[in-house]
Amino acid sequence: MSGIRITGLGKALPDRIVTNDDMSRIVDTSDEWIRTRTGIRERRIARGNLPEALKNEQVPGAAQSAPERAETCTALAAEAARRALQDAGTKPPEIGLVIAATMSPDFFSPSVACSVQELLGLPSGIPAFDVNAACSGFVYAMTVANAMMQQMSIGCALVIGADAVTSLIDFTDRGTCVLFGDGAGAAVVRKDEGCSFAGILGAEGKRSALSIPVGGHMLMDGRDVFRFAVTVVPRVLEELEKETGRSLGDIDQIVLHQANDRIIEHIRRKLALPEEKFFRNLQHYGNTCAASIPVALTEMKEQGLLGPGTRIFCVGFGAGLAWGGLYLEFQ
Ligand code: COA
């Protein structure tokens, strides 16, 4: 196992909270159906992606005279990254690599990572690029960052997970539109030989489970994805145990991709683990794709759950099908 450490975390979410009751005004659904099937109570939707029926409503508490805050995938990524740098006490010139995980960028080119480099004034000449591994994107990006940091002389990296996926959702399809939300999370990562890290990645191409054609909307076979998730996550956790020599009992928190509370509960029961071991914030944000794990980590830090010596397993899973696991230690 090689050594890297997360030294700062940040998140950025659109202002607009869209409740399940709001969703029931645009499709034939109900708060009760969404809550019992998914655990989701509300999600954030970027202003530009709001369906017509939910536009022109005031955001409670928002200053009407203030200039509009940008809520594109790039803007959210840059805001999360800026906050992560601030949290780490890291200055832009220290960054030697930027990787952004996304499947819903605003531009095919430049990458979100290059746009963040420009917006934040990060050093010119450093590598910056995006990875697309859907909801496993942040796990992939962290693992690639680690490999590059070990192979090249890079001491500090910025790793971002950002998706404004509601731009790719059909708001007349009740089977998908109630599940997703927008957001971004970012981590400042430093090489640290005293801090163990492990990353496990895998994929098995299967377009029929979940796809987003260029110029089209998300198509999903919900049951197929559910079955995949509850099968692959225990397997990844077992691989992480083998790779790290740490049992689930040695791990303080397990952070699963925040897709659906029923998926998390199914896995928790199968492994007979206590509820407190699984951090959850999907009730507030729905599935934010590549942002879900870094936003969860940011909120765990805000809640004092990432103290010195804290050990974490993260597992991402989603379209591809692709999956991945991380072992993280905090100091
Ligand atoms: N509100 C009300 N009814 C809905 C609905 C909604 N938002 N979405 C679907 N339904 C209906 C279906 O039309 C179907 O009706 P029918 O029986 O009359 O045809 C019924 O509910 C049951 O649909 P089904 O798809 O069998 O429900 P389910 O119990 O499998 O739950 C999911 C659907 C999507 C919640 C579930 O399959 C799931 O969580 N899958 C994983 C999805 C996921 O996490 N994807 C991203 C992974 S990264």
Coordinates of C-alpha atoms and ligand atoms in Angstrom, one line a residue:
M1 CA 0.0 0.0 0.0
S2 CA 1.3 3.4 -0.9
G3 CA 0.9 6.6 1.0
I4 CA -1.3 9.6 0.3
R5 CA -3.5 11.6 2.7
I6 CA -6.5 13.8 2.2
T7 CA -5.6 17.2 3.8
G8 CA -8.7 19.2 2.8
L9 CA -12.2 18.7 1.7
G10 CA -14.9 21.0 0.1
K11 CA -18.4 20.8 -1.4
A12 CA -20.7 22.9 -3.5
L13 CA -24.4 22.4 -4.1
P14 CA -27.0 24.3 -6.0
D15 CA -29.2 26.6 -3.9
R16 CA -32.5 25.2 -5.0
I17 CA -33.9 22.4 -2.8
V18 CA -36.4 20.4 -4.6
T19 CA -38.5 18.2 -2.3
N20 CA -40.4 15.0 -3.1
D21 CA -43.6 17.0 -3.0
D22 CA -42.1 19.4 -5.6
M23 CA -41.4 16.3 -7.7
S24 CA -44.9 15.1 -7.4
R25 CA -46.0 18.3 -9.1
I26 CA -44.1 17.3 -12.3
V27 CA -44.5 13.5 -12.4
D28 CA -47.0 11.0 -11.1
T29 CA -45.2 10.1 -7.8
S30 CA -45.4 10.8 -4.1
D31 CA -43.2 11.6 -1.2
E32 CA -44.3 8.3 0.3
W33 CA -43.2 6.3 -2.8
I34 CA -39.8 8.0 -3.1
R35 CA -39.0 7.9 0.6
T36 CA -39.9 4.2 1.1
R37 CA -38.1 3.0 -2.2
T38 CA -35.0 5.2 -1.9
G39 CA -34.8 7.2 1.4
I40 CA -34.5 10.4 -0.6
R41 CA -36.4 13.4 0.8
E42 CA -35.0 16.2 -1.3
R43 CA -32.3 17.0 -3.8
R44 CA -30.5 20.1 -5.2
I45 CA -31.1 20.9 -8.9
A46 CA -28.9 23.4 -10.7
R47 CA -30.9 26.5 -11.7
G48 CA -30.3 26.0 -15.4
N49 CA -31.6 22.4 -15.2
L50 CA -34.9 23.0 -13.4
P51 CA -37.9 21.8 -15.2
E52 CA -40.3 24.5 -16.3
A53 CA -42.9 23.9 -13.6
L54 CA -40.3 24.5 -10.9
K55 CA -38.7 27.6 -12.4
N56 CA -39.3 31.1 -11.1
E57 CA -39.8 30.1 -7.5
Q58 CA -37.8 32.0 -4.9
V59 CA -35.1 30.1 -3.0
P60 CA -36.0 30.8 0.7
G61 CA -33.4 33.0 2.3
A62 CA -31.6 33.9 -1.0
A63 CA -30.7 37.6 -1.3
Q64 CA -32.7 38.8 -4.3
S65 CA -30.2 41.6 -5.1
A66 CA -27.2 39.3 -5.0
P67 CA -25.7 38.4 -8.4
E68 CA -26.7 34.9 -9.5
R69 CA -24.3 32.2 -8.4
A70 CA -23.1 30.0 -11.3
E71 CA -24.3 26.4 -10.9
T72 CA -22.9 24.6 -13.9
C73 CA -20.8 21.5 -13.5
T74 CA -17.6 23.5 -13.9
A75 CA -18.7 26.3 -11.5
L76 CA -19.7 23.7 -8.8
A77 CA -16.4 21.9 -9.3
A78 CA -14.4 25.1 -9.0
E79 CA -16.3 26.2 -5.8
A80 CA -15.8 22.8 -4.2
A81 CA -12.1 22.9 -5.1
R82 CA -11.6 26.4 -3.8
R83 CA -13.2 25.3 -0.4
A84 CA -11.0 22.2 -0.3
L85 CA -7.9 24.3 -0.8
Q86 CA -9.0 26.6 1.9
D87 CA -9.8 23.7 4.3
A88 CA -6.3 22.3 3.6
G89 CA -4.6 25.6 4.0
T90 CA -3.0 24.9 0.6
K91 CA -2.1 27.7 -1.9
P92 CA -2.8 27.2 -5.6
P93 CA 0.9 27.1 -6.6
E94 CA 1.4 24.0 -4.5
I95 CA -1.0 21.9 -6.7
G96 CA 0.8 19.6 -9.1
L97 CA -2.1 17.6 -10.6
V98 CA -5.9 18.1 -11.2
I99 CA -8.2 15.2 -11.9
A100 CA -12.0 15.8 -12.1
A101 CA -14.4 12.9 -12.2
T102 CA -17.6 13.7 -14.1
M103 CA -20.1 12.2 -16.6
S104 CA -22.0 15.5 -17.1
P105 CA -19.5 18.2 -18.1
D106 CA -20.7 21.5 -19.6
F107 CA -18.1 21.2 -22.4
F108 CA -16.7 18.1 -24.2
S109 CA -13.5 20.2 -24.2
P110 CA -11.8 21.7 -22.3
S111 CA -12.1 19.3 -19.4
V112 CA -13.6 20.3 -16.1
A113 CA -10.1 19.9 -14.6
C114 CA -8.6 22.4 -17.1
S115 CA -11.4 24.8 -16.5
V116 CA -10.9 24.6 -12.7
Q117 CA -7.1 25.1 -13.3
E118 CA -8.0 28.4 -15.2
L119 CA -10.6 29.6 -12.7
L120 CA -8.5 29.0 -9.6
G121 CA -5.2 30.1 -11.1
L122 CA -3.5 26.7 -10.6
P123 CA 0.0 26.4 -12.0
S124 CA 0.4 26.2 -15.7
G125 CA 2.2 23.1 -17.0
I126 CA 0.7 20.6 -14.5
P127 CA -1.4 17.7 -15.7
A128 CA -5.2 18.3 -15.6
F129 CA -7.8 15.9 -17.1
D130 CA -11.2 14.3 -16.5
V131 CA -12.1 10.7 -15.8
N132 CA -15.6 9.3 -16.6
A133 CA -16.4 6.3 -14.5
A134 CA -20.0 7.5 -13.7
C135 CA -20.8 7.1 -10.0
S136 CA -17.5 5.4 -9.3
G137 CA -15.7 8.4 -10.7
F138 CA -14.2 9.8 -7.5
V139 CA -12.9 6.4 -6.5
Y140 CA -11.3 6.1 -9.9
A141 CA -9.9 9.6 -9.8
M142 CA -8.3 9.1 -6.4
T143 CA -6.7 5.8 -7.4
V144 CA -5.3 7.3 -10.6
A145 CA -4.1 10.4 -8.6
N146 CA -2.3 8.0 -6.2
A147 CA -0.6 6.1 -9.0
M148 CA 0.5 9.3 -10.7
M149 CA 1.8 10.7 -7.4
Q150 CA 3.8 7.6 -6.7
Q151 CA 5.2 7.4 -10.3
M152 CA 5.9 11.0 -11.0
S153 CA 7.3 13.6 -8.7
I154 CA 3.9 15.1 -7.6
G155 CA 3.5 16.1 -4.0
C156 CA 0.0 17.5 -4.0
A157 CA -3.1 16.9 -6.1
L158 CA -6.6 18.2 -6.4
V159 CA -9.2 15.5 -6.9
I160 CA -12.8 16.5 -7.8
G161 CA -16.1 14.7 -8.2
A162 CA -18.7 16.9 -10.0
D163 CA -21.9 16.2 -11.8
A164 CA -24.8 18.3 -12.9
V165 CA -26.5 15.2 -14.1
T166 CA -30.0 16.6 -14.0
S167 CA -29.2 18.2 -17.3
L168 CA -29.3 14.6 -18.7
I169 CA -32.5 13.5 -17.0
D170 CA -35.9 13.3 -18.6
F171 CA -38.2 15.1 -16.1
T172 CA -41.2 13.2 -17.5
D173 CA -39.6 9.8 -16.5
R174 CA -40.6 9.2 -12.9
G175 CA -38.4 6.0 -12.8
T176 CA -35.2 8.1 -13.0
C177 CA -35.9 11.8 -12.3
V178 CA -36.7 11.4 -8.6
L179 CA -33.4 9.7 -7.9
F180 CA -30.8 12.3 -8.9
G181 CA -29.4 15.6 -7.9
D182 CA -26.5 18.0 -8.7
G183 CA -23.3 18.8 -6.7
A184 CA -19.6 18.7 -6.4
G185 CA -17.0 17.6 -3.9
A186 CA -13.2 18.0 -3.9
A187 CA -10.2 16.8 -1.9
V188 CA -6.7 18.1 -1.6
V189 CA -4.4 15.0 -1.5
R190 CA -0.7 15.0 -0.4
K191 CA 1.9 12.3 -0.6
D192 CA 2.5 10.9 2.9
E193 CA 4.5 7.7 3.4
G194 CA 3.1 7.4 6.9
C195 CA -0.5 7.2 5.7
S196 CA -1.7 4.1 4.0
F197 CA -4.0 4.2 0.9
A198 CA -5.5 1.5 -1.2
G199 CA -7.6 1.7 -4.4
I200 CA -9.4 -1.1 -6.1
L201 CA -11.0 -0.7 -9.5
G202 CA -13.2 -2.8 -11.7
A203 CA -15.7 -2.7 -14.6
E204 CA -17.9 -5.0 -16.7
G205 CA -19.3 -3.3 -19.7
K206 CA -23.2 -3.5 -19.7
R207 CA -24.9 -0.6 -21.5
S208 CA -28.4 -2.0 -20.9
A209 CA -28.2 -1.3 -17.1
L210 CA -27.7 2.4 -17.3
S211 CA -26.8 4.6 -20.3
I212 CA -26.9 8.3 -21.4
P213 CA -26.6 8.6 -25.2
V214 CA -25.0 11.8 -26.5
G215 CA -27.8 14.3 -26.9
G216 CA -30.2 12.1 -25.1
H217 CA -31.5 11.3 -21.6
M218 CA -30.6 8.7 -19.0
L219 CA -32.1 5.3 -19.6
M220 CA -32.0 2.9 -16.6
D221 CA -33.1 -0.6 -15.7
G222 CA -33.5 0.1 -12.0
R223 CA -33.8 -3.5 -10.8
D224 CA -30.7 -4.6 -12.7
V225 CA -28.7 -1.7 -11.2
F226 CA -30.1 -2.6 -7.7
R227 CA -29.0 -6.3 -8.1
F228 CA -25.6 -5.2 -9.4
A229 CA -25.0 -2.8 -6.4
V230 CA -25.9 -5.3 -3.7
T231 CA -23.7 -7.9 -5.2
V232 CA -20.6 -5.9 -6.1
V233 CA -20.3 -3.8 -2.9
P234 CA -19.7 -6.7 -0.5
R235 CA -17.2 -8.1 -3.0
V236 CA -15.3 -4.8 -3.0
L237 CA -15.3 -4.6 0.8
E238 CA -13.9 -8.1 0.9
E239 CA -11.1 -7.1 -1.6
L240 CA -10.4 -4.0 0.5
E241 CA -10.0 -6.2 3.6
K242 CA -7.6 -8.5 1.8
E243 CA -5.6 -5.6 0.3
T244 CA -5.3 -3.6 3.5
G245 CA -5.2 -6.5 6.1
R246 CA -7.9 -4.5 8.0
S247 CA -11.2 -6.2 8.8
L248 CA -14.5 -4.4 8.7
G249 CA -14.3 -4.3 12.5
D250 CA -11.1 -2.2 12.2
I251 CA -12.9 0.4 10.0
D252 CA -14.6 3.4 11.6
Q253 CA -16.9 4.3 8.7
I254 CA -18.0 2.8 5.5
V255 CA -19.0 5.4 2.9
L256 CA -21.0 3.8 0.1
H257 CA -22.0 5.8 -3.1
Q258 CA -25.1 7.6 -1.9
A259 CA -27.6 6.2 -4.5
N260 CA -30.3 4.7 -2.5
D261 CA -30.9 3.9 1.2
R262 CA -32.4 0.5 0.4
I263 CA -29.2 -0.5 -1.3
I264 CA -27.1 0.6 1.8
E265 CA -29.6 -1.1 4.2
H266 CA -29.6 -4.3 2.1
I267 CA -25.7 -4.5 2.3
R268 CA -25.6 -3.4 6.0
R269 CA -28.0 -6.3 6.9
K270 CA -26.1 -8.8 4.8
L271 CA -22.9 -7.9 6.6
A272 CA -24.6 -7.7 10.0
L273 CA -23.0 -4.3 10.7
P274 CA -24.4 -1.5 12.9
E275 CA -26.2 1.5 11.3
E276 CA -23.7 4.0 12.7
K277 CA -21.0 2.5 10.6
F278 CA -22.6 3.7 7.3
F279 CA -22.6 7.5 6.8
R280 CA -25.6 8.7 4.9
N281 CA -26.6 12.0 3.4
L282 CA -28.6 10.9 0.4
Q283 CA -31.8 12.0 2.1
H284 CA -30.8 15.6 1.3
Y285 CA -29.1 15.3 -2.1
G286 CA -30.3 12.1 -3.9
N287 CA -27.7 10.5 -6.1
T288 CA -25.1 13.1 -7.1
C289 CA -23.0 10.6 -9.1
A290 CA -19.3 11.4 -8.9
A291 CA -19.9 14.0 -6.2
S292 CA -21.6 11.7 -3.8
I293 CA -18.5 10.3 -2.0
P294 CA -16.5 13.6 -1.7
V295 CA -19.6 15.5 -0.6
A296 CA -20.2 12.7 2.1
L297 CA -16.5 13.0 3.2
T298 CA -16.8 16.8 3.5
E299 CA -19.9 16.5 5.7
M300 CA -18.2 13.8 7.8
K301 CA -15.4 16.2 8.4
E302 CA -17.8 19.0 9.3
Q303 CA -19.5 16.6 11.8
G304 CA -16.1 15.7 13.4
L305 CA -16.1 12.1 12.1
L306 CA -12.7 12.3 10.5
G307 CA -10.3 12.6 13.5
P308 CA -6.7 11.5 13.8
G309 CA -6.5 7.7 13.1
T310 CA -9.9 7.4 11.5
R311 CA -10.0 4.6 8.9
I312 CA -12.5 4.6 6.1
F313 CA -13.6 2.3 3.3
C314 CA -15.4 4.0 0.4
V315 CA -17.2 2.0 -2.3
G316 CA -18.4 3.5 -5.6
F317 CA -20.7 1.7 -8.1
G318 CA -22.7 2.6 -11.1
A319 CA -23.0 2.9 -14.9
G320 CA -20.5 1.1 -17.0
L321 CA -21.0 -1.0 -15.1
A322 CA -18.0 0.2 -13.0
W323 CA -17.1 0.0 -9.4
G324 CA -14.2 0.7 -7.0
G325 CA -13.1 0.9 -3.4
L326 CA -10.8 3.2 -1.4
Y327 CA -9.0 2.7 1.9
L328 CA -8.3 6.1 3.5
E329 CA -6.6 7.0 6.8
F330 CA -6.9 10.5 8.4
Q331 CA -4.5 12.3 10.7
Ligands
COA1 N1 -43.2 7.1 -8.3 C1 -44.3 6.2 -8.3 N2 -44.2 5.0 -8.9 C2 -43.1 4.8 -9.6 C3 -42.0 5.6 -9.7 C4 -42.1 6.9 -9.0 N3 -41.1 7.8 -8.9 N4 -41.0 5.1 -10.4 C5 -41.5 3.9 -10.8 N5 -42.7 3.7 -10.3 C6 -43.6 2.6 -10.5 C7 -43.2 1.7 -11.7 O1 -43.8 2.4 -12.9 C8 -43.9 0.4 -11.4 O2 -45.2 0.5 -11.7 P1 -46.0 -0.8 -12.4 O3 -45.8 -1.9 -11.4 O4 -47.4 -0.2 -12.5 O5 -45.3 -0.9 -13.7 C9 -43.7 0.3 -9.9 O6 -43.4 1.6 -9.4 C10 -42.6 -0.6 -9.5 O7 -41.5 -0.3 -10.3 P2 -40.1 -1.0 -10.0 O8 -39.1 -0.5 -11.0 O9 -40.3 -2.5 -9.9 O10 -39.8 -0.4 -8.6 P3 -38.6 -0.9 -7.6 O11 -39.2 -1.4 -6.3 O12 -37.6 -1.8 -8.3 O13 -37.9 0.5 -7.3 C11 -36.0 1.8 -8.0 C12 -37.4 1.3 -8.4 C13 -35.5 2.7 -9.1 C14 -36.2 2.7 -6.7 C15 -35.1 0.6 -7.6 O14 -35.1 -0.3 -8.7 C16 -33.7 1.1 -7.4 O15 -33.4 1.8 -6.4 N6 -32.8 0.8 -8.3 C17 -31.4 1.2 -8.3 C18 -31.3 2.5 -9.0 C19 -30.1 3.3 -8.8 O16 -29.6 3.5 -7.7 N7 -29.4 3.8 -9.9 C20 -28.2 4.5 -9.8 C21 -27.1 3.7 -9.4 S1 -25.6 4.5 -9.5

